[in-house]
Coordinates of C-alpha atoms and ligand atoms in Angstrom, one line a residue:
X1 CA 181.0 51.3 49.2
X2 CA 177.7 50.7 48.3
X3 CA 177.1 48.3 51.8
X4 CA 178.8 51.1 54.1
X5 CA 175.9 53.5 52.1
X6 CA 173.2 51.1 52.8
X7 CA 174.1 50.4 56.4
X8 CA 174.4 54.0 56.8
X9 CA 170.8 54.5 56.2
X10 CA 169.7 52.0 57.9
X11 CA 171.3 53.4 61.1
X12 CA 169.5 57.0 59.9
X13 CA 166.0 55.2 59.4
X14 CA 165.9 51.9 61.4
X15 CA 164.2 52.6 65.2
X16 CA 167.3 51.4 66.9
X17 CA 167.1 48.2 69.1
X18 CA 170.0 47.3 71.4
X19 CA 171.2 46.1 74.5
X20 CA 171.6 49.2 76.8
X21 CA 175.3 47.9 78.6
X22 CA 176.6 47.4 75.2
X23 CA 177.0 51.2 74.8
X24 CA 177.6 52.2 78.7
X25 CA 181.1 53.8 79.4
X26 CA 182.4 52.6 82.7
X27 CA 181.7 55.3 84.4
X28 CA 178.5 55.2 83.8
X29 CA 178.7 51.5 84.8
X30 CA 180.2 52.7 88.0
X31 CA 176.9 55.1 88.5
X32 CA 174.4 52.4 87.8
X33 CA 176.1 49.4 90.1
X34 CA 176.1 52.6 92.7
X35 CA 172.7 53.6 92.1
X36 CA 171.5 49.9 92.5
X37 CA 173.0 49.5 95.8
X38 CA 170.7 51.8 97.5
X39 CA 167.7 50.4 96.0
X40 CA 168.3 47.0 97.0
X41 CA 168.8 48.3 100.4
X42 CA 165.1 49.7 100.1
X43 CA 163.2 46.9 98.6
X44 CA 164.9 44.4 101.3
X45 CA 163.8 46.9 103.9
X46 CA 160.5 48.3 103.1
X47 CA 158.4 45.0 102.0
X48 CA 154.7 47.1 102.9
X49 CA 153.1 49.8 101.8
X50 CA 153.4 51.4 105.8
X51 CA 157.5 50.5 105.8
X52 CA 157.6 52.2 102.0
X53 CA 155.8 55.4 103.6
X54 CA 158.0 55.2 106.9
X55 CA 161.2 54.5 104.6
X56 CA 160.4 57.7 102.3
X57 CA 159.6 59.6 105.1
X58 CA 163.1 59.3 106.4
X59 CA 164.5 59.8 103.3
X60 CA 162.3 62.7 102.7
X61 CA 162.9 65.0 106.4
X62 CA 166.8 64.2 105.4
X63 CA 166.1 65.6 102.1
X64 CA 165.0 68.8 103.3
X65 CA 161.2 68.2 103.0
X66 CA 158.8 69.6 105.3
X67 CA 155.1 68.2 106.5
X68 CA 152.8 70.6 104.3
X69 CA 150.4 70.8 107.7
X70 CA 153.4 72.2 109.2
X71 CA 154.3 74.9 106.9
X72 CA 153.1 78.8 106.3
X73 CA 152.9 80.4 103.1
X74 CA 155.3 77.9 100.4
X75 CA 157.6 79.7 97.9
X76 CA 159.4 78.5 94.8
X77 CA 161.9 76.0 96.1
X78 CA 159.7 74.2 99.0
X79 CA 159.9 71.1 99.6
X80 CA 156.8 69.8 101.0
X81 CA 154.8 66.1 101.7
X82 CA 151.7 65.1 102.9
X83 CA 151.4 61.2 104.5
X84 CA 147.4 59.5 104.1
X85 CA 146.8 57.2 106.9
X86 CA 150.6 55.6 107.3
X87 CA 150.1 53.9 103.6
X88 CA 150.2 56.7 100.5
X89 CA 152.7 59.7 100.1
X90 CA 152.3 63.2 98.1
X91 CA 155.8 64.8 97.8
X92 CA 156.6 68.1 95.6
X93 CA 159.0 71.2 95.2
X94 CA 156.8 74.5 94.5
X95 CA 157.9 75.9 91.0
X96 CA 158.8 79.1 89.8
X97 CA 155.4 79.5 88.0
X98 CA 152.2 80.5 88.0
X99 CA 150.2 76.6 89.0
X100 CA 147.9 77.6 86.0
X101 CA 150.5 76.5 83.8
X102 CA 150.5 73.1 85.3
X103 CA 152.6 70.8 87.3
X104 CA 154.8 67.9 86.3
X105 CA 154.2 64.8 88.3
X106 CA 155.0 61.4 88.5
X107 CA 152.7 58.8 90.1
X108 CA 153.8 55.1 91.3
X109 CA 152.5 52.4 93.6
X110 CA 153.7 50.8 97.1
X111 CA 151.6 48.1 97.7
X112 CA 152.4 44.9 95.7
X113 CA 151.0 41.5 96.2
X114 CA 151.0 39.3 99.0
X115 CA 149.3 36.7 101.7
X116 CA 146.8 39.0 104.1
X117 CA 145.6 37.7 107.2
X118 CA 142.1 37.3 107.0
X119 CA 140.1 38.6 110.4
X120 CA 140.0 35.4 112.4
X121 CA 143.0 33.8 111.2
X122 CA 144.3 31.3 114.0
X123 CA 143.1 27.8 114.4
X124 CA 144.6 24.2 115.2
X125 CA 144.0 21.7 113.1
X126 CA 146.1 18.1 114.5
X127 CA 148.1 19.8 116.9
X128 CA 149.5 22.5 114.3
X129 CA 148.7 25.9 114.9
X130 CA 148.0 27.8 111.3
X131 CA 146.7 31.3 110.1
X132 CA 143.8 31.6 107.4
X133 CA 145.1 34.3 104.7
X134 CA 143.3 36.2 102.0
X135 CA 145.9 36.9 98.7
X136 CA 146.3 41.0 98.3
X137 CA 146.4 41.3 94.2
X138 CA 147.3 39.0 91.6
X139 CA 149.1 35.8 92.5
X140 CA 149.8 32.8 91.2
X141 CA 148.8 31.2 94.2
X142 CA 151.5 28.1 94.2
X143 CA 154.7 30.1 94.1
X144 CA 153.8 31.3 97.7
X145 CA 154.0 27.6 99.4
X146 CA 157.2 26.7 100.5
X147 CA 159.0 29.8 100.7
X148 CA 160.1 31.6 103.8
X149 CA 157.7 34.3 104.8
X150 CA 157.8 36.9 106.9
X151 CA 155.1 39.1 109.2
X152 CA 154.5 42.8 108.9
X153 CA 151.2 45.3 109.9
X154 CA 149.7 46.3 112.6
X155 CA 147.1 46.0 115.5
X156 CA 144.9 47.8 117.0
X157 CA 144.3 46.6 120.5
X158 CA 141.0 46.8 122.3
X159 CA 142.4 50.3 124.0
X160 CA 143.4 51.9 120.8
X161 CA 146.9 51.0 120.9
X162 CA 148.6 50.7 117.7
X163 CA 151.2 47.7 117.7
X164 CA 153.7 47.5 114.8
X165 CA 154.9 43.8 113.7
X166 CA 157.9 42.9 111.9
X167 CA 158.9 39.2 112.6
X168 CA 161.0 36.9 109.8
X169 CA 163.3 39.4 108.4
X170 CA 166.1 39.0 110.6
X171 CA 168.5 36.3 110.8
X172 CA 167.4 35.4 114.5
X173 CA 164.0 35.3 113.6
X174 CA 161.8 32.4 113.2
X175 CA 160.4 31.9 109.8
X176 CA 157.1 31.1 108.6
X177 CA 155.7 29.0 105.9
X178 CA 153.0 26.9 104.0
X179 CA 153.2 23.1 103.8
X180 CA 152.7 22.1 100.3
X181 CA 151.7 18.4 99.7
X182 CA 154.9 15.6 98.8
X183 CA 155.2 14.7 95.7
X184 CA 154.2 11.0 96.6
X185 CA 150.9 11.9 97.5
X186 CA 150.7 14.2 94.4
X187 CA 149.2 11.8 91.5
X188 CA 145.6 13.7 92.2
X189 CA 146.9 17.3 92.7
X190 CA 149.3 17.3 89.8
X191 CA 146.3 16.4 87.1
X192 CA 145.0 20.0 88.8
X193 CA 145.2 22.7 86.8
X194 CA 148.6 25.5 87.6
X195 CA 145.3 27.9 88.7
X196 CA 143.8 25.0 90.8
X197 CA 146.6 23.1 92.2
X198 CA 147.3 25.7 95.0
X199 CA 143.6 26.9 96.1
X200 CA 143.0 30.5 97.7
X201 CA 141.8 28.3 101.4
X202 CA 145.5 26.0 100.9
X203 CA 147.3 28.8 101.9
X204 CA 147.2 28.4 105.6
X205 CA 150.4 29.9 106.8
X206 CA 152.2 26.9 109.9
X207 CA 153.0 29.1 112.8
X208 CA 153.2 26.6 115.8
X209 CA 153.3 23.2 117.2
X210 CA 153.6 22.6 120.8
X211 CA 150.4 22.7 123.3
X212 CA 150.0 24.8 126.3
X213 CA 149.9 22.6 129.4
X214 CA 147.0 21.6 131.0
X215 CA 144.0 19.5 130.2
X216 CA 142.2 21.2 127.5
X217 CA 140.9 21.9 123.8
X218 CA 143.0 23.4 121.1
X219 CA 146.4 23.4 123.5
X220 CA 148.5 24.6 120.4
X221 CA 146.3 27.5 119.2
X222 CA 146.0 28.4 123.4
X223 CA 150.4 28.0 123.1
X224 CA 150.3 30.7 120.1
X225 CA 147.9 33.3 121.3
X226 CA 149.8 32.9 125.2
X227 CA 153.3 34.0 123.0
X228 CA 151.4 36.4 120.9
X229 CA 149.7 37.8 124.5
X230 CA 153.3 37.9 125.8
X231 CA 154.8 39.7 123.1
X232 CA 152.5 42.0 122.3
X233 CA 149.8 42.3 124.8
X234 CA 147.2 41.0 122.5
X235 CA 144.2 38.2 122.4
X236 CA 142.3 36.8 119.4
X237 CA 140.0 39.3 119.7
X238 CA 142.7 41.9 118.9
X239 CA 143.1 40.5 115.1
X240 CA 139.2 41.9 113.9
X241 CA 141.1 45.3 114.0
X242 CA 144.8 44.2 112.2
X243 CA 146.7 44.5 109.2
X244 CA 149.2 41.7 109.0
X245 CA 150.9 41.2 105.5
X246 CA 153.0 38.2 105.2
X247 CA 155.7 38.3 102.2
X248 CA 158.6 36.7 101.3
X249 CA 161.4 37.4 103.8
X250 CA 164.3 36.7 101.4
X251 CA 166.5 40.2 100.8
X252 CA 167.2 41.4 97.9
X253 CA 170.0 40.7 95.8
X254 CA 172.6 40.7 93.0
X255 CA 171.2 38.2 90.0
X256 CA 173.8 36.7 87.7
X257 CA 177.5 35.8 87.4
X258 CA 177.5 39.7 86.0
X259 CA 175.5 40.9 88.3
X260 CA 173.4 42.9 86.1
X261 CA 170.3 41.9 87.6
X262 CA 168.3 42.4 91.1
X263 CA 166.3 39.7 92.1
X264 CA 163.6 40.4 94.9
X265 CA 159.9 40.8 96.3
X266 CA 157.9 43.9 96.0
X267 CA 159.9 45.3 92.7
X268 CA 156.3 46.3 91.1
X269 CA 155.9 48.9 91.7
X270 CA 158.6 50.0 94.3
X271 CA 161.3 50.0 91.6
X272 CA 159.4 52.9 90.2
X273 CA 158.5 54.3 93.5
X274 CA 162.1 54.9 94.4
X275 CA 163.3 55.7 91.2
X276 CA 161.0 58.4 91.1
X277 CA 161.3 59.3 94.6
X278 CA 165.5 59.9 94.2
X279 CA 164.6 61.7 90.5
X280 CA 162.8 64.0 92.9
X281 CA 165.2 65.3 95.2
X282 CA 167.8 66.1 92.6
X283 CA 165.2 69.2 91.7
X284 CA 166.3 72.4 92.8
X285 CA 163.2 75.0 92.1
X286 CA 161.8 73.9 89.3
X287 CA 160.3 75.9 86.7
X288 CA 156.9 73.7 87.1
X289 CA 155.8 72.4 90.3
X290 CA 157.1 68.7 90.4
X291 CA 155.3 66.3 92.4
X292 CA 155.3 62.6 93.1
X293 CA 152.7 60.6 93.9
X294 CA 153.2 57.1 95.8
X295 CA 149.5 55.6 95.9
X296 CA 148.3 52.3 97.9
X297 CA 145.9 49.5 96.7
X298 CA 146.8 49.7 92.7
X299 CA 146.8 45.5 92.9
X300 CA 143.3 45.8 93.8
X301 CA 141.9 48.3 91.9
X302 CA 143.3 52.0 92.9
X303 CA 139.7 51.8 95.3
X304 CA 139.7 53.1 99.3
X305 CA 140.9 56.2 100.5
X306 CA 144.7 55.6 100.3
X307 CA 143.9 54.6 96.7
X308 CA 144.5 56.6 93.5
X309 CA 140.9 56.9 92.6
X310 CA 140.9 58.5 96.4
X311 CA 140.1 62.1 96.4
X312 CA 143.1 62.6 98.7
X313 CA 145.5 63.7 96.4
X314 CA 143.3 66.9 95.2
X315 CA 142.9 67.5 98.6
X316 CA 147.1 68.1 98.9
X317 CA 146.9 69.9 95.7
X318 CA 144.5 72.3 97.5
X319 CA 146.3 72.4 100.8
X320 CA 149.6 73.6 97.8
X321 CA 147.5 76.2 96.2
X322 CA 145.9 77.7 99.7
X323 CA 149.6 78.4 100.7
X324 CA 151.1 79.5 97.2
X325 CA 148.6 81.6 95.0
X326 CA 145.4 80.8 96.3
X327 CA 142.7 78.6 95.7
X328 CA 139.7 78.9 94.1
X329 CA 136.6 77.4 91.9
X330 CA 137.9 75.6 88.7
X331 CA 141.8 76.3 89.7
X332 CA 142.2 72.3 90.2
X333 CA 140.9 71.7 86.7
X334 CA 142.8 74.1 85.0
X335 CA 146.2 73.1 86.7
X336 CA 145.2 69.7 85.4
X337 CA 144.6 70.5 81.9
X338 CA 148.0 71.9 81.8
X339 CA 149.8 69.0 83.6
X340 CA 151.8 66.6 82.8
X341 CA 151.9 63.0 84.3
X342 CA 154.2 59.7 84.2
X343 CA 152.2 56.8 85.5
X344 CA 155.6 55.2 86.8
X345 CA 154.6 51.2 86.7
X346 CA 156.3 48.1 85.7
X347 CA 155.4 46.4 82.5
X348 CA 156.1 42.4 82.3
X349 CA 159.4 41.9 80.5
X350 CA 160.0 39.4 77.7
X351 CA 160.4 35.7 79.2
X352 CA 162.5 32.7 76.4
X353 CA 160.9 30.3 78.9
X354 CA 157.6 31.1 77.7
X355 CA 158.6 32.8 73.5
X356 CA 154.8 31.2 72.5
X357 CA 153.0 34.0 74.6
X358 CA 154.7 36.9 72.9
X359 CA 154.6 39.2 69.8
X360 CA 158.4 39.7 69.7
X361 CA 158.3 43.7 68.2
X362 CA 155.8 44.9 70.4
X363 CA 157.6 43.4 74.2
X364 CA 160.0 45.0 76.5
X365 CA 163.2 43.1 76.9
X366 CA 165.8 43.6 79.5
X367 CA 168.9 46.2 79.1
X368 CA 166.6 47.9 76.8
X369 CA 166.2 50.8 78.9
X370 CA 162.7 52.4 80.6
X371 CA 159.6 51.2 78.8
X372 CA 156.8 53.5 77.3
X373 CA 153.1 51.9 77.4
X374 CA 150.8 53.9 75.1
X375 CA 147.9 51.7 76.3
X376 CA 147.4 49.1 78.9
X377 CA 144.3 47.2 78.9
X378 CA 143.1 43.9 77.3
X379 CA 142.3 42.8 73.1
X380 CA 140.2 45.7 72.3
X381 CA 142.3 47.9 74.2
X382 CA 139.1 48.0 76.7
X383 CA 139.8 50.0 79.6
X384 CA 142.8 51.6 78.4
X385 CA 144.2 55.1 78.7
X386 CA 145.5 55.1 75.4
X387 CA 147.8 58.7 75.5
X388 CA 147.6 61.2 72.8
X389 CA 150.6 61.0 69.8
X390 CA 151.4 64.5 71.1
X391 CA 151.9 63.7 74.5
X392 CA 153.6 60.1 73.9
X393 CA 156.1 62.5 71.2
X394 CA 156.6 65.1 73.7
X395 CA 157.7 62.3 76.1
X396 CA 160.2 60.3 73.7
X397 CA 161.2 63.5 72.4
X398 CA 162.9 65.2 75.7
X399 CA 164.5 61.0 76.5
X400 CA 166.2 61.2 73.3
X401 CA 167.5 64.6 73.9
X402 CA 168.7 63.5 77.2
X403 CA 170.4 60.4 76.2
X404 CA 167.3 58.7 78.1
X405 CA 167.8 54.2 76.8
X406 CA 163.9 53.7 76.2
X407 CA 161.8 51.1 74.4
X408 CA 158.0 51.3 73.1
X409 CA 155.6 47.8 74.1
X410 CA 152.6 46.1 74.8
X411 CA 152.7 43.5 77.1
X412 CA 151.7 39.9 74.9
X413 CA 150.1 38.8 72.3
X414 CA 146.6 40.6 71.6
X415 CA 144.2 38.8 73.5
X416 CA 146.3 36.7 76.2
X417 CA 146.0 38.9 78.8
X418 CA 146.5 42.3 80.4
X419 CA 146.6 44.8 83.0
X420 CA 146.3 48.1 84.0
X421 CA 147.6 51.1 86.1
X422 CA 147.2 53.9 87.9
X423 CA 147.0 56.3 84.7
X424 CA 143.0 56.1 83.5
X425 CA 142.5 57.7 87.1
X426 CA 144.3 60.8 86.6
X427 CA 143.7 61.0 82.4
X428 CA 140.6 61.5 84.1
X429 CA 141.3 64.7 86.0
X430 CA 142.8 65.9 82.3
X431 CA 145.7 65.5 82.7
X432 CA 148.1 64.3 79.9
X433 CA 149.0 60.6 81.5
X434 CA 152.2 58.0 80.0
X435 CA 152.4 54.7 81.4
X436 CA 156.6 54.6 81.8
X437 CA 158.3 52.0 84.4
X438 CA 160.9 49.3 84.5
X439 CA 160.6 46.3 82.9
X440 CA 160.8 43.1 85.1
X441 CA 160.6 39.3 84.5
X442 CA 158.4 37.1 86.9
X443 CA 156.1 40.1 87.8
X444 CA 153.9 39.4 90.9
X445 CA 156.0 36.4 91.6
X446 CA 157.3 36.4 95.1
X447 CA 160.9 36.9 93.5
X448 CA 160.4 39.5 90.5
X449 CA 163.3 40.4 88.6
X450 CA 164.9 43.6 87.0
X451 CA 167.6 44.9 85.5
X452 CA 169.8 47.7 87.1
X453 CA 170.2 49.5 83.8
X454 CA 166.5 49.6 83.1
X455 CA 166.1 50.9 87.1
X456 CA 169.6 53.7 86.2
X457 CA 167.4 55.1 83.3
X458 CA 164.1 55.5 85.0
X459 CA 165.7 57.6 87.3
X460 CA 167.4 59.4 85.0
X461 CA 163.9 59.3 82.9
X462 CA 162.0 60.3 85.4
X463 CA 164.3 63.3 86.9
X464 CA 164.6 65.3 83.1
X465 CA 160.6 64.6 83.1
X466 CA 160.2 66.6 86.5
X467 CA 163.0 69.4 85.2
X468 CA 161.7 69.7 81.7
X469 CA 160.2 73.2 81.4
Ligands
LIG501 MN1 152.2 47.8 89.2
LIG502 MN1 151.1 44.8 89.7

């Protein structure tokens, strides 16, 4: 008696903590493997931030959405979306009411990290032809030697012409690579530290190896830029004005004997991307106008004008009010002050491999459902957007109402890290901002890992968030 009293308030006054399958009826199972499907599908397929926005864009036309450049006056119940430049996407459905009372939007990112080309990339060096790259965000530079990679961007030819690349994703493809150095000939680079051991100028990507005929210098590189020339109509000139991304051509897939798991590049942030993107076209007319925001260049700072910190997105908030109720001075700060935001972005889950680096109360853990981030930022919370108790309440308040699996972390110990997110940028403008994503293990690794529970209640998070009233 008295244990079955004590255990019953314990369960009344105890946050709970528990594995999110452990209390998933099958068909809610059934939902979640479904769900999962489709977004492995779209991480496998959209590896830039240019095949995200071409991906979405799809998704969006079949959804119903229309080009906001390309529509009249919008009512309660339009679906609208504006593309920046091939790389960033604004999508919304006008509300019911007045703007004034503010919008509910969810922001996420499309770009992840990667190898870029840098601007004169080919050379030869002993009869191998290699490119020169640049890393995009934050790598750990020796995870990205060895592994197949694949070719993506564009160029811009000397007459304007836009050429789209997409070579190493499919099966009859050739792959490409960086040599990493035997373990024979190792003894000095293995005293190197894990940051040193892989240097930003090792990662020459091998692209060729037999010379052109004829009598003449750097045959190989000559070879290359003759296949390139016959592919694609370009010279060496040609890669001053390109954007080639090279990431790790492995699909998606199923992780574990359970298959609870997805394993795959690009998952921060484009698990958050799509899960906010599909929580969006489940609104009807909402009573707030809902809108989702998929931003470019957050692994390098949110900077450049498909960035965050771009003022491109109040320019498609303008372009909404000029065809609902009509713009004017101070509108824009006003709808802010009233609006609510998610700042949809992954948070690094909690790793066994590495138990030393964590404080075990304060992490996210798999299965545990979407994770709330009051504050990002490094020991003394510098550069934070620490959210309000009111808004962080409001937040967990309308998950637990909805059945929403969420957890509450920091990411590490005080002091051993940190990172940051698109939020500071629109707390801001006003607006009341949550960091909320999916957890995932081996962030930024060219293999990152989620679980497709966690990825089932962000969508179900984030599509109550855009409803709520
Ligand atoms: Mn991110
Ligand atoms: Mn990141």
């Amino acid at each position: 008696m008295e244990k079955k009293q004590a255990e019953i308030l314990k369960e009344k006054l105890f946050k709970p903590k528990k594995n999110g399958w452990e209390n998933t009826s099958k068909e809610e199972r059934k939902k979640i493997l479904e769900f999962s499907k489709g977004y492995i599908d779209f991480i496998s397929n959209s590896k830039t931030e240019r095949e995200c926005v071409k991906s979405f864009d799809k998704i969006l036309k079949e959804n119903g959405f229309k080009n906001i450049d390309e529509t009249e006056n919008l009512k309660p119940g339009d679906r609208i979306y504006y593309i920046n430049r091939e790389k960033n996407i604004y999508a919304s459905i006008i509300g019911e009411e007045d703007p004034e009372k503010g919008f509910n939007m969810i922001g996420a990112h499309i770009d992840s990290p990667r190898l870029d080309l840098k601007p004169n990339p080919l050379y030869e060096d002993t009869e191998l032809a290699m490119l020169k790259t640049h890393y995009y965000g934050g790598i750990k530079k020796y995870q990205w030697v060895n592994i197949p990679l694949s070719m993506h961007g564009v160029i811009i030819k000397s007459n304007n012409e836009k050429v789209y690349i997409n070579i190493g994703e499919k099966e009859e493809d050739p792959t490409f690579t960086i040599a990493d150095l035997l373990p024979h000939l190792a003894s000095k680079q293995d005293k190197k530290t894990l940051e040193n051991g892989i240097e930003g100028e090792d990662l020459n990507i091998l692209v060729g190896s037999i010379p052109f005929e004829g009598d003449i210098d750097e045959k190989v590189k000559l070879n290359i830029l003759n296949i390139l020339n016959e592919k694609f109509g370009i010279t060496e000139t040609d890669f001053v004005s390109a954007e080639i991304e090279f990431v790790p051509s492995m699909k998606a897939r199923d992780l574990g004997f359970d298959r609870s798991m997805i394993a795959g590049y690009g998952q921060d942030d484009r698990v958050c991307a799509y899960t906010a993107l599909e929580a969006l076209l489940t609104i009807q007319t909402p009573k707030r106008t809902s809108i989702c925001i998929l931003a470019d260049k957050e692994e390098i700072g949110s900077m450049g004008n498909t960035g965050m910190s771009s003022r491109s997105f109040e320019h498609f908030i303008d372009k909404i009010l000029e065809k609902t109720t009509g713009n004017r001075t101070g509108l824009k700060d006003k709808i802010f002050s009233h609006s609510r935001l998610l700042s949809a972005d992954v948070t690094g889950a909690y790793n066994p491999n590495f138990s030393e680096i964590y404080e075990k109360n304060n992490e996210s853990y798999l299965n545990h459902g979407i994770s709330i981030i009051k504050y990002t930022g490094t020991a003394s919370k510098g550069g934070a957007s620490d959210a309000n108790a009111e808004f962080v309440g409001y937040v967990r308040n309308l998950f637990e109402k909805n059945s929403i699996a969420y957890q509450v972390s920091e990411m590490g110990k005080i002091g051993i890290g940190g990172g940051g997110t698109i939020a500071y940028i629109l707390a801001d403008k006003g607006i009341d901002v949550l960091d909320c994503g999916v957890p995932v293990l081996s962030m930024h690794s060219p293999y990152e890992i989620s679980s497709k529970f966690d990825i089932y209640n962000a969508y179900k998070a984030y599509t109550v968030f855009y409803k709520d009233e």
